[in-house]
Amino acid sequence: MGKDDLIGGALWEFYSKKVSERMDNPRNRGEITEAQAAGLGGKLVVADHGAEACGDAVRLYWVVDAGTNIIKAAKFKSFGCGTAIASSDMMAELCTGRTVDEASKITNLEVEKALRDTPDAPAVPPQKMHCSVMAYDVIKKAVALYKGVDLASLETETIVCECGRVSLGTVKETIRLNDLKTVEDITHYTKAGGFCKSCVAPGGHEKRRHYLVDILRETRAEMAKERMRAGAGSDDFATMTSVRKMKAVEKVLDEAVRGMLAADGGDVELVDLKDTPEGVEIYISYHGACRGCPSAGAGTLAAIEGVLKQKLSHPIKVVPV
Amino acid sequence: MFYNDAKMTRIYLDNNATTIVDPLVRQAMEPFFCEQYGNPNSLHQFGTEVHPALRTSMNRLYAGINASDKDDVIVNGCATEGNNTVLKGVWFDQIRGGTKDHIVTTSVEHPCVGNTARFLQTLGAKVTFLPVNHDGRVEADAVRDAITPRTALVSVMWANNETGILFPVREIAEVCRDAGVLFHTDAVQAIGKVKVDVAEVPVDFLTFSAHKFHGPKGAGGLFVRRGLRLPPLLHGGEQMGNKRAGTVNVANFVGMGLAMELAVSNLPYEDKEVRRLRDRLEDGLLSLKDTMVVGRRELRAPNTVFLSVRGVEGEALLWDLNKAGIAASTGSACASESLEASPIISAIGAGPELSHTGIRLSLSRFTTQDEVDETVRVFRKAVERLRAISSAY
């Protein structure tokens, strides 16, 4: 939010001249019949996408040369707003002359770029990017029809933000790498959610399979779990919980200290430990011969502290109590 | 410009969104900017010299809706403010304390009622959103059935903004009175189009906005029947008898009073001449194949027609009309917040494929027959062009 968002109704004034012109006079509007396709020496492909009930529908006609797989002619018909009509018109134009495989790589972003008046000024305002997505989806349908394959086989990744073509993988990875905490952060880093906002949260422009709020929550929960697991499984004394620190200290005392003390008839008990800004303070109490031994506060103490520091690779201070 | 009109026409048929300020209203407002600019709450002559105009304006507002002098007509910023005051006031007064917890409204209210009710849901209020029937209306029986002993308020609009369909507010008001439940009506689309008389229709609260009846934007009114408690939405100074704080917008207040008087005195013209032009427009548009108007004529405000044009998306049609200088409106713009089908279009039994084909044309007493005829001509061309592009026709 901010200054640019406070006055509403700013849609059409941000259309590029090209969008406006193609809405007024679409060049590739129309149908192609079987006979016309045969006349052009190609195979007719007719693909439909969208529905009137959803506010947007487009039909794409291709004539494809069966030998070269080159699209020799493309036309469209569209039920939709100005952006939908203009982007369908540009999409049909971009298909013409390309092979079917090349055409399958056309995205709504390419269509939008082609509709710009200058390279840096978007052709349509962000809320309207959504209406150009249709132009991408219908190409995929035409490709599937032409090749006789299932549409799903052409989908290589799960898209979260269709307007900006941002995948689920990209969103998750960006959250992880940059430790993102808000949906605004995600939009800032990936552009996802910056257009029609449908993918931000349920209840928007249209229903989605994935929402940024859910992805963020789930990814952050995963990250937290992983951190916990990392702490639990790691041998890094610094990240251990207090219980595991106690166990680790006990282990060192057993393996490297108690034997040494027992030789002189003494023993040591681990009483407590706590994290301090400098490291960890370990509280012990002496038993047997150690109790009252002058060395218990000097040489022996230094030896115990040295062993623990070395074995646990951490700043440690041992305090007899 | 694909229409190649010799001269650019500019025809305004979006009067349910806002209206032209009547030049007489502007003239009446003029002195209160640079001459009589005092604050009416000041004791000096700058303050007091505006009082006669405010009193006149107040009299016009009371007369316009036939309020008793014992009632309150609180002048505020807009109907959105009035509707918020009513819903939130009832929440504060009755629901927050736990005596009642329920509000009944409709699924086709303006967002300033619908979204306020949804906000109150987050504070614990229970809200029933009644759907409209096949006539696009909510009948009194449906309201009666929805009322429970815990119901604090019923809020039903007088006339629908999208379709112009008039709701049976008199019957609903009587149902509420019998049940001992407060009744509010948003009359924003009714003032100046049909008779609005609070002596005849026993409403407890009624709200309106000046800019819908040729008054200025930023002025509204909230009728509160005598004896009813309603905490203010805006706390502050003692303006409006402590019921709506904030320095009185004198020019707007004056403008709204005159606009109300003119709206009411023009009701016969509205009912006869605006209705005739609307019917002429409607007949002209219906002469196009595969078109349909929502709501029976006799159930609608005389200025509104909501039309579905099969195979033509509403915003695309708006675009073409706008290119020809004609302003209309669509309920479900393709970039609007939600793509859910218009509740009214589905309620009247039209298929979901028509839910994005709706276009609203709303006239005023300033609309001329030439404008209506020109609109039919342009509309016809636009529909032909867009149907030639459409994959759905």
XYZ file of C-alpha atoms in Angstrom:
714
model
C 0.000 0.000 0.000
C 0.953 3.599 -0.208
C 0.360 6.642 -2.342
C -0.163 4.750 -5.588
C -2.814 2.448 -4.140
C -5.106 4.944 -2.471
C -6.994 6.263 -5.477
C -8.880 3.463 -7.197
C -10.282 3.013 -10.669
C -6.913 3.407 -12.392
C -7.100 0.599 -14.921
C -7.654 1.638 -18.490
C -5.468 4.752 -18.287
C -2.459 2.457 -17.773
C -3.038 0.405 -20.905
C -0.322 0.785 -23.533
C -1.322 2.223 -26.896
C -0.794 -1.210 -28.385
C -3.272 -2.805 -25.996
C -5.795 -0.103 -26.724
C -5.346 -0.414 -30.493
C -5.635 -4.172 -30.493
C -8.754 -4.021 -28.351
C -10.293 -1.608 -30.840
C -9.090 -3.428 -33.928
C -7.819 -6.930 -33.279
C -5.873 -8.080 -36.352
C -6.128 -11.816 -35.866
C -9.715 -12.044 -34.793
C -11.799 -14.689 -36.541
C -12.215 -18.353 -37.320
C -10.482 -20.824 -39.617
C -12.498 -23.583 -41.235
C -11.318 -27.081 -42.179
C -11.551 -26.073 -45.826
C -9.412 -22.967 -45.297
C -6.838 -25.033 -43.410
C -6.729 -27.579 -46.208
C -6.336 -24.717 -48.673
C -3.294 -23.549 -46.727
C -1.964 -27.106 -46.808
C -2.042 -27.725 -43.074
C -3.847 -29.390 -40.225
C -6.498 -27.414 -38.325
C -6.194 -27.241 -34.538
C -8.968 -25.618 -32.508
C -8.362 -25.173 -28.782
C -10.715 -23.705 -26.183
C -9.815 -22.366 -22.798
C -11.768 -20.715 -20.001
C -15.498 -20.312 -19.614
C -18.001 -17.510 -19.840
C -19.068 -18.304 -16.299
C -15.549 -17.414 -15.163
C -15.508 -14.153 -17.097
C -12.875 -15.159 -19.656
C -12.931 -17.600 -22.550
C -10.725 -17.879 -25.629
C -10.664 -20.104 -28.706
C -7.465 -20.472 -30.717
C -7.284 -21.650 -34.335
C -4.011 -22.917 -35.803
C -3.130 -24.213 -39.230
C -0.044 -26.412 -38.748
C 2.169 -27.818 -41.508
C 2.288 -31.529 -40.708
C 5.789 -31.906 -42.188
C 7.613 -29.017 -40.518
C 5.267 -28.529 -37.526
C 5.274 -24.826 -38.383
C 2.155 -22.800 -37.526
C 1.182 -21.233 -40.837
C -1.789 -19.236 -39.600
C -3.386 -18.385 -36.257
C -6.673 -16.716 -35.343
C -8.633 -16.302 -32.137
C -12.017 -15.509 -30.710
C -12.423 -14.212 -27.204
C -15.069 -13.548 -24.591
C -13.325 -11.205 -22.204
C -12.224 -7.713 -21.362
C -9.890 -5.447 -23.344
C -6.725 -7.029 -21.993
C -8.012 -10.506 -22.783
C -8.834 -9.534 -26.369
C -5.604 -7.587 -26.959
C -3.402 -10.313 -25.490
C -5.184 -13.054 -27.434
C -4.596 -11.018 -30.570
C -0.877 -10.621 -29.840
C -0.597 -14.272 -28.828
C -2.026 -15.406 -32.182
C 0.496 -13.181 -33.946
C 3.435 -14.555 -31.922
C 2.413 -18.140 -32.792
C 2.434 -17.561 -36.508
C 5.614 -18.764 -38.212
C 6.884 -20.702 -35.205
C 6.990 -24.455 -34.801
C 4.535 -26.011 -32.372
C 7.371 -26.683 -29.914
C 8.560 -23.095 -30.142
C 5.017 -21.831 -29.665
C 4.620 -24.008 -26.597
C 7.307 -21.910 -24.935
C 5.365 -18.650 -25.349
C 4.215 -17.346 -21.966
C 1.839 -14.605 -20.942
C 4.920 -12.589 -19.965
C 6.175 -12.680 -23.548
C 2.746 -11.627 -24.795
C 2.680 -8.734 -22.317
C 6.207 -7.625 -23.333
C 5.195 -7.618 -26.982
C 2.290 -5.333 -26.116
C 4.527 -2.713 -24.477
C 5.030 0.662 -26.136
C 8.459 1.047 -24.547
C 10.541 -1.772 -23.063
C 10.268 -0.498 -19.494
C 6.590 0.416 -19.234
C 4.239 -2.492 -18.530
C 1.500 -2.884 -21.159
C -1.236 -3.355 -18.564
C -1.590 -2.497 -14.857
C -0.749 -5.321 -12.408
C -4.404 -6.262 -11.712
C -4.859 -6.910 -15.439
C -1.895 -9.259 -15.926
C -4.290 -12.020 -14.954
C -6.280 -11.464 -18.159
C -3.228 -12.269 -20.283
C -2.743 -15.676 -18.672
C -5.540 -17.077 -20.773
C -3.401 -16.439 -23.851
C -0.739 -18.718 -22.435
C -3.048 -21.500 -21.299
C -4.798 -21.852 -24.643
C -1.475 -22.390 -26.462
C -0.697 -25.298 -24.153
C -4.093 -26.777 -24.996
C -3.468 -26.411 -28.719
C -0.070 -28.090 -28.398
C -1.587 -30.997 -26.471
C -4.338 -31.372 -29.060
C -1.922 -31.255 -31.981
C 0.475 -33.760 -30.442
C -2.328 -35.922 -29.097
C -0.835 -35.889 -25.608
C -2.321 -35.243 -22.205
C -2.229 -31.581 -21.184
C -0.700 -32.521 -17.825
C 2.369 -33.945 -19.557
C 3.232 -30.443 -20.766
C 3.172 -28.993 -17.288
C 6.731 -29.187 -16.048
C 6.262 -27.326 -12.792
C 3.520 -26.210 -10.459
C 2.749 -22.546 -10.963
C 1.583 -20.550 -7.945
C 1.344 -17.058 -9.493
C 0.024 -17.465 -13.021
C 0.275 -13.758 -13.833
C 3.991 -13.662 -13.086
C 4.591 -17.378 -13.845
C 6.266 -18.014 -10.512
C 6.526 -21.679 -9.548
C 5.924 -23.330 -6.221
C 9.584 -24.387 -6.184
C 10.796 -20.832 -6.684
C 8.555 -19.462 -3.948
C 9.655 -22.109 -1.429
C 13.311 -21.751 -2.274
C 13.189 -17.965 -2.008
C 11.500 -18.155 1.384
C 14.229 -20.510 2.603
C 17.238 -18.744 1.130
C 16.189 -15.296 2.298
C 14.414 -16.330 5.485
C 11.261 -14.474 4.306
C 8.630 -13.832 6.938
C 5.743 -12.070 5.121
C 3.787 -12.398 1.888
C 4.900 -8.857 0.999
C 8.497 -10.126 1.212
C 7.652 -12.961 -1.196
C 6.108 -10.501 -3.666
C 9.117 -8.222 -3.324
C 11.595 -11.039 -4.025
C 9.704 -13.111 -6.633
C 6.881 -10.870 -7.984
C 4.440 -13.658 -7.038
C 1.209 -12.150 -5.732
C 1.980 -8.746 -7.210
C -0.584 -8.855 -10.001
C -4.197 -9.984 -9.626
C -3.441 -11.139 -6.055
C -5.572 -14.302 -6.446
C -2.699 -16.450 -5.209
C -2.103 -14.419 -2.048
C -4.934 -15.842 0.057
C -8.284 -17.580 -0.419
C -11.199 -15.284 -1.243
C -9.507 -13.267 -3.972
C -10.207 -12.837 -7.660
C -10.406 -16.565 -8.344
C -9.859 -19.867 -6.560
C -6.366 -21.384 -6.552
C -4.721 -24.667 -5.663
C -1.887 -22.954 -3.783
C -1.903 -19.729 -1.785
C 1.144 -17.742 -0.721
C -0.106 -17.451 2.874
C -0.236 -21.258 3.129
C 3.083 -21.793 1.372
C 4.732 -19.270 3.675
C 3.241 -20.822 6.801
C 4.080 -24.374 5.747
C 7.584 -23.555 4.567
C 8.376 -21.686 7.747
C 6.998 -24.558 9.814
C 9.229 -26.949 7.852
C 12.198 -24.668 8.401
C 11.529 -24.512 12.138
C 11.210 -28.298 12.326
C 14.437 -28.740 10.419
C 16.237 -26.375 12.734
C 14.954 -28.325 15.708
C 15.987 -31.602 14.139
C 19.386 -30.158 13.271
C 19.813 -29.124 16.889
C 18.727 -32.531 18.137
C 20.876 -34.608 15.864
C 24.007 -32.523 15.692
C 27.150 -33.017 17.726
C 27.575 -29.288 18.018
C 27.580 -28.677 21.763
C 26.603 -25.021 21.302
C 23.222 -25.828 19.699
C 22.298 -28.688 22.026
C 19.432 -28.433 24.491
C 20.373 -28.391 28.175
C 19.395 -32.036 28.617
C 21.655 -33.113 25.779
C 24.442 -30.888 27.066
C 24.210 -32.658 30.426
C 24.400 -36.044 28.700
C 27.349 -34.963 26.574
C 29.222 -33.702 29.640
C 28.429 -36.928 31.513
C 29.782 -38.898 28.592
C 33.094 -36.985 28.627
C 33.338 -37.302 32.405
C 32.783 -41.071 32.111
C 35.172 -41.642 29.282
C 38.026 -39.268 30.107
C 37.806 -37.973 33.694
C 36.346 -40.485 36.169
C 38.951 -43.161 35.415
C 41.711 -40.713 36.185
C 40.113 -39.639 39.488
C 39.226 -43.189 40.502
C 42.944 -44.091 40.375
C 43.346 -41.754 43.352
C 40.117 -42.917 45.033
C 38.056 -39.907 44.031
C 34.998 -39.170 41.900
C 33.058 -36.254 40.464
C 29.320 -35.575 40.139
C 27.768 -33.321 37.526
C 25.394 -30.992 39.399
C 24.176 -28.511 36.838
C 25.155 -26.379 33.904
C 24.039 -23.114 32.357
C 24.650 -21.077 29.232
C 26.486 -17.810 29.799
C 27.510 -15.101 27.337
C 31.032 -16.508 27.436
C 30.087 -20.164 26.939
C 28.864 -22.805 29.367
C 29.395 -22.973 33.109
C 29.473 -26.523 34.469
C 28.900 -27.125 38.176
C 30.448 -30.213 39.729
C 30.869 -31.634 43.189
C 33.801 -33.826 44.257
C 33.462 -37.133 46.052
C 35.796 -39.547 47.849
C 39.456 -38.600 47.973
C 38.905 -35.587 45.797
C 36.897 -33.913 48.490
C 39.310 -31.714 50.419
C 42.226 -32.506 48.079
C 44.151 -29.256 47.481
C 44.469 -30.038 43.791
C 40.664 -30.217 43.425
C 40.557 -26.432 43.196
C 43.683 -26.093 41.044
C 45.430 -28.735 38.900
C 42.619 -31.305 38.834
C 40.045 -28.648 38.126
C 42.144 -27.258 35.269
C 42.597 -30.762 33.877
C 38.837 -31.486 33.941
C 38.094 -28.143 32.326
C 40.757 -28.753 29.655
C 39.363 -32.191 28.762
C 35.794 -30.900 28.512
C 36.861 -27.918 26.365
C 38.762 -30.154 24.038
C 36.148 -32.900 23.741
C 33.174 -30.573 23.367
C 34.911 -27.833 21.342
C 33.262 -25.072 23.339
C 34.315 -22.389 25.856
C 33.688 -24.037 29.203
C 34.223 -22.977 32.785
C 34.042 -25.637 35.474
C 32.920 -24.508 38.941
C 33.167 -26.805 41.957
C 30.270 -26.444 44.369
C -11.704 5.922 -32.745
C -13.505 3.192 -34.603
C -16.885 4.861 -34.449
C -15.740 7.860 -36.508
C -18.257 10.118 -34.894
C -17.915 13.629 -36.175
C -18.073 15.116 -32.719
C -17.335 13.420 -29.467
C -20.486 12.853 -27.470
C -20.412 12.559 -23.708
C -23.404 10.803 -22.232
C -23.608 10.014 -18.549
C -25.670 6.936 -17.741
C -23.996 5.974 -14.487
C -26.200 7.941 -12.113
C -26.371 5.119 -9.561
C -22.633 5.640 -9.052
C -22.838 9.387 -8.688
C -24.685 12.296 -10.283
C -24.002 15.720 -11.674
C -24.400 18.433 -9.048
C -27.490 20.413 -9.947
C -26.260 23.914 -10.972
C -28.805 25.390 -8.547
C -27.193 23.374 -5.764
C -23.734 24.585 -6.661
C -24.995 28.144 -6.718
C -26.482 27.722 -3.257
C -23.177 26.334 -1.931
C -21.008 29.055 -3.449
C -21.244 31.722 -0.666
C -20.015 29.283 1.975
C -16.488 28.974 0.646
C -15.048 32.496 0.600
C -17.708 34.686 2.151
C -19.610 32.895 4.896
C -16.849 30.519 5.894
C -17.348 30.639 9.643
C -17.560 27.622 11.899
C -21.217 27.352 12.940
C -20.165 26.365 16.464
C -18.383 29.721 16.964
C -20.212 32.388 18.887
C -19.075 35.340 16.764
C -20.897 36.623 13.706
C -18.811 34.575 11.295
C -20.184 31.501 13.006
C -23.731 32.617 13.544
C -24.300 34.107 10.096
C -24.384 30.617 8.539
C -27.101 29.407 10.902
C -30.107 30.529 8.831
C -28.858 28.565 5.832
C -28.221 25.495 7.991
C -31.704 25.732 9.507
C -33.266 26.005 6.061
C -31.242 23.025 4.934
C -32.223 21.007 7.982
C -35.902 21.820 7.351
C -35.522 20.614 3.771
C -33.929 17.340 4.887
C -36.656 16.696 7.455
C -39.376 17.580 4.973
C -37.746 15.485 2.257
C -38.170 12.243 4.180
C -41.131 13.485 6.255
C -39.306 13.164 9.567
C -40.846 14.527 12.754
C -39.049 17.359 14.546
C -38.513 14.956 17.453
C -36.519 12.603 15.238
C -32.842 13.117 14.426
C -31.510 13.603 10.932
C -27.780 13.611 11.585
C -25.790 15.214 8.804
C -22.566 13.329 8.192
C -20.029 12.556 5.458
C -21.786 9.911 3.380
C -24.087 6.901 3.519
C -21.075 4.682 4.162
C -20.543 6.609 7.377
C -24.231 6.426 8.254
C -24.385 2.676 7.655
C -21.240 2.112 9.714
C -22.721 4.244 12.484
C -25.896 2.148 12.580
C -24.306 -1.307 12.421
C -21.407 -0.576 14.751
C -23.610 1.498 17.058
C -26.041 -1.386 17.483
C -23.101 -3.692 18.057
C -21.723 -1.428 20.788
C -25.103 -0.869 22.378
C -26.647 -4.341 22.281
C -24.318 -7.036 21.000
C -21.089 -6.158 22.786
C -22.826 -6.361 26.164
C -24.279 -9.747 25.314
C -28.011 -9.021 25.395
C -28.361 -9.783 21.678
C -25.938 -11.244 19.137
C -27.619 -11.407 15.740
C -27.960 -9.151 12.679
C -30.113 -9.931 9.630
C -29.201 -8.396 6.278
C -29.153 -9.404 2.608
C -26.524 -10.832 0.290
C -26.909 -7.890 -2.112
C -26.294 -4.921 0.188
C -23.699 -2.337 -0.729
C -20.256 -3.255 0.672
C -20.570 -0.539 3.327
C -23.270 -2.676 4.925
C -22.028 -6.128 3.856
C -18.400 -5.617 4.812
C -19.298 -3.845 8.053
C -21.466 -6.837 8.987
C -18.592 -9.171 8.105
C -16.280 -7.098 10.299
C -18.748 -7.390 13.184
C -18.718 -11.175 12.674
C -15.031 -11.090 13.606
C -16.092 -9.420 16.864
C -18.543 -12.201 17.651
C -21.771 -10.998 16.005
C -23.809 -13.598 14.138
C -25.000 -12.361 10.757
C -27.621 -13.839 8.439
C -27.174 -12.793 4.802
C -30.552 -13.442 3.184
C -30.383 -14.374 -0.513
C -32.646 -12.670 -3.043
C -35.484 -14.615 -4.659
C -36.267 -15.075 -8.355
C -37.532 -11.476 -8.463
C -34.192 -10.239 -7.149
C -35.864 -9.247 -3.866
C -35.896 -10.258 -0.234
C -39.482 -10.641 0.944
C -40.770 -9.757 4.393
C -41.544 -13.426 5.147
C -37.894 -14.340 4.701
C -36.949 -11.612 7.186
C -39.601 -12.808 9.656
C -38.212 -16.343 9.442
C -34.656 -15.149 10.015
C -35.425 -13.115 13.156
C -34.662 -14.846 16.461
C -35.046 -13.656 20.062
C -31.347 -12.744 19.859
C -31.717 -10.514 16.776
C -30.642 -6.929 17.429
C -30.960 -5.379 13.959
C -32.355 -5.959 10.491
C -30.715 -3.993 7.670
C -32.268 -4.175 4.190
C -31.703 -1.698 1.382
C -34.627 0.277 -0.037
C -33.490 -0.039 -3.656
C -30.681 -2.151 -5.063
C -27.806 -0.210 -6.629
C -27.082 -2.760 -9.342
C -30.572 -3.549 -10.600
C -32.741 -0.742 -9.207
C -35.017 -3.422 -7.736
C -37.113 -2.013 -4.887
C -37.307 -4.038 -1.704
C -40.568 -4.281 0.304
C -39.213 -2.093 3.098
C -42.626 -1.180 4.422
C -43.581 -4.805 5.044
C -40.131 -5.588 6.404
C -40.299 -2.579 8.730
C -43.650 -3.809 10.045
C -42.288 -7.318 10.586
C -39.415 -5.832 12.581
C -41.706 -3.580 14.590
C -43.923 -6.570 15.486
C -40.862 -8.558 16.517
C -39.387 -5.680 18.519
C -36.245 -5.628 16.400
C -34.558 -2.461 15.152
C -34.824 -1.894 11.389
C -32.358 0.029 9.244
C -32.663 0.731 5.547
C -29.962 2.028 3.240
C -32.051 4.405 1.119
C -29.122 5.702 -0.900
C -30.619 4.547 -4.222
C -34.187 5.490 -3.286
C -34.088 9.224 -2.494
C -35.178 11.174 -5.552
C -36.326 8.054 -7.365
C -39.258 6.931 -5.267
C -41.137 8.435 -2.339
C -39.249 7.953 0.910
C -41.490 8.731 3.868
C -40.465 7.700 7.384
C -43.943 8.462 8.714
C -45.396 5.918 6.335
C -42.642 3.315 6.593
C -41.781 2.602 10.234
C -37.995 2.436 9.910
C -35.794 3.073 12.924
C -32.708 4.137 11.003
C -32.401 5.349 7.413
C -29.314 6.503 5.556
C -28.645 8.461 2.371
C -25.913 10.250 0.417
C -26.285 13.655 -1.263
C -24.226 12.854 -4.339
C -26.732 10.254 -5.507
C -29.400 12.939 -5.908
C -27.494 15.818 -7.527
C -25.951 17.074 -4.305
C -22.243 17.284 -3.469
C -20.015 14.313 -2.660
C -19.039 14.073 0.983
C -22.442 14.776 2.506
C -24.880 12.249 3.875
C -27.722 11.860 6.301
C -28.679 9.426 9.046
C -32.279 9.381 10.251
C -32.721 8.099 13.808
C -36.263 7.759 15.092
C -37.005 9.630 18.297
C -36.056 7.932 21.523
C -33.589 5.466 20.038
C -30.099 5.186 21.396
C -27.238 5.043 18.945
C -23.700 5.739 20.096
C -21.731 7.968 17.728
C -19.170 6.524 15.346
C -17.040 9.668 15.513
C -16.393 11.017 18.993
C -15.160 14.548 19.486
C -16.824 17.917 19.695
C -20.438 18.727 20.328
C -21.532 19.093 16.726
C -24.841 17.481 15.692
C -25.958 17.387 19.313
C -22.932 15.246 20.264
C -24.110 12.586 17.864
C -21.590 13.152 15.097
C -18.416 15.039 15.913
C -16.412 16.956 13.335
C -16.693 20.521 12.056
C -19.892 20.890 10.067
C -19.220 21.007 6.336
C -21.438 24.020 5.801
C -21.365 24.197 2.010
C -22.118 20.486 1.669
C -24.839 20.690 4.296
C -26.494 23.561 2.434
C -26.081 21.800 -0.902
C -27.585 18.559 0.373
C -30.639 20.356 1.753
C -31.449 21.994 -1.546
C -30.630 18.816 -3.464
C -33.109 16.943 -1.267
C -35.824 19.527 -1.860
C -35.241 19.409 -5.625
C -35.126 15.617 -5.639
C -38.448 15.360 -3.873
C -40.136 18.081 -5.932
C -38.936 16.313 -9.077
C -40.365 12.936 -8.066
C -43.359 13.272 -10.402
C -40.953 14.049 -13.264
C -38.769 11.126 -12.249
C -41.726 8.784 -12.131
C -43.128 9.927 -15.483
C -40.396 11.308 -17.712
C -37.266 9.546 -16.431
C -39.290 6.340 -16.398
C -40.411 6.958 -19.987
C -36.806 7.501 -21.103
C -35.605 4.469 -19.169
C -38.325 2.342 -20.755
C -37.423 3.740 -24.169
C -33.778 2.863 -23.573
C -34.700 -0.558 -22.234
C -36.968 -1.324 -25.191
C -34.235 -0.207 -27.586
C -31.649 -2.464 -25.959
C -34.037 -5.392 -25.681
C -34.643 -5.165 -29.431
C -31.153 -6.639 -29.767
C -31.191 -10.408 -29.939
C -30.288 -12.452 -26.854
C -30.535 -9.705 -24.301
C -32.288 -9.862 -20.980
C -33.173 -7.307 -18.315
C -32.969 -8.204 -14.650
C -36.052 -7.436 -12.570
C -39.640 -6.705 -13.518
C -40.148 -3.072 -14.504
C -42.824 -2.387 -11.933
C -40.490 -3.598 -9.181
C -37.653 -1.257 -10.148
C -36.638 2.331 -9.479
C -37.628 4.306 -12.579
C -34.070 5.186 -13.608
C -32.216 1.861 -13.725
C -31.818 -0.926 -16.236
C -29.497 -3.872 -15.670
C -29.052 -5.763 -18.888
C -27.358 -9.004 -19.814
C -26.003 -9.269 -23.358
C -25.271 -12.880 -24.241
C -21.748 -13.493 -25.495
C -20.394 -10.060 -24.533
C -18.242 -9.562 -21.468
C -19.394 -6.552 -19.443
C -16.098 -4.697 -19.209
C -15.471 -5.071 -22.948
C -18.853 -3.485 -23.589
C -18.054 -0.671 -21.161
C -14.828 -0.100 -23.094
C -16.656 0.302 -26.377
C -19.319 2.552 -24.854
C -16.619 4.663 -23.224
C -14.815 5.057 -26.537
C -18.023 6.590 -27.811
C -18.286 8.847 -24.764
C -20.987 6.884 -22.969
C -20.572 6.110 -19.274
C -22.202 2.980 -17.875
C -21.192 0.433 -15.277
C -20.715 -3.251 -14.745
C -21.202 -5.210 -11.570
C -18.518 -7.798 -12.199
C -15.514 -6.219 -13.855
C -13.027 -8.832 -14.956
C -10.439 -7.229 -12.667
C -12.783 -6.876 -9.727
C -11.912 -8.508 -6.441
C -14.041 -11.572 -6.934
C -15.044 -13.617 -9.929
C -17.979 -15.160 -8.149
C -21.142 -14.891 -10.209
C -23.299 -11.860 -9.506
C -25.699 -13.058 -6.788
C -28.550 -11.260 -8.508
C -27.965 -12.792 -11.919
C -27.874 -16.281 -10.454
C -30.812 -15.598 -8.127
C -33.154 -14.688 -10.951
C -32.412 -18.055 -12.506
C -30.128 -16.980 -15.332
C -27.314 -19.387 -16.188
C -23.827 -18.812 -14.800
C -22.580 -18.066 -18.328
C -24.468 -14.758 -18.078
C -22.889 -13.669 -14.820
C -20.188 -11.621 -16.571
C -22.424 -10.139 -19.227
C -24.214 -7.624 -17.013
C -24.199 -3.913 -17.714
C -25.995 -1.217 -15.772
C -27.366 1.995 -17.246
C -28.808 4.509 -14.799
C -30.518 7.726 -15.837
C -31.271 10.962 -14.029
C -33.558 13.916 -14.489
C -30.771 15.447 -16.587
C -30.866 12.637 -19.157
C -32.354 13.582 -22.541
C -34.156 11.587 -25.184
C -31.390 12.310 -27.695
C -28.891 10.777 -25.291
C -31.037 7.700 -24.896
C -31.407 7.258 -28.644
C -27.701 7.805 -29.254
C -26.905 5.235 -26.572
C -29.105 2.620 -28.227
C -27.362 3.307 -31.553
C -23.841 3.022 -30.113
C -24.797 0.033 -27.970
C -26.040 -1.847 -31.008
C -22.752 -1.280 -32.877
C -20.674 -2.258 -29.873
C -22.609 -5.468 -29.325
C -22.267 -6.388 -33.006
C -18.517 -5.774 -32.917
C -17.900 -7.661 -29.695
C -20.082 -10.579 -30.696
C -18.017 -10.895 -33.872
C -14.919 -11.260 -31.654
C -16.596 -13.415 -29.035
C -15.892 -17.102 -28.675
C -19.140 -17.372 -26.755
C -21.598 -16.200 -29.373
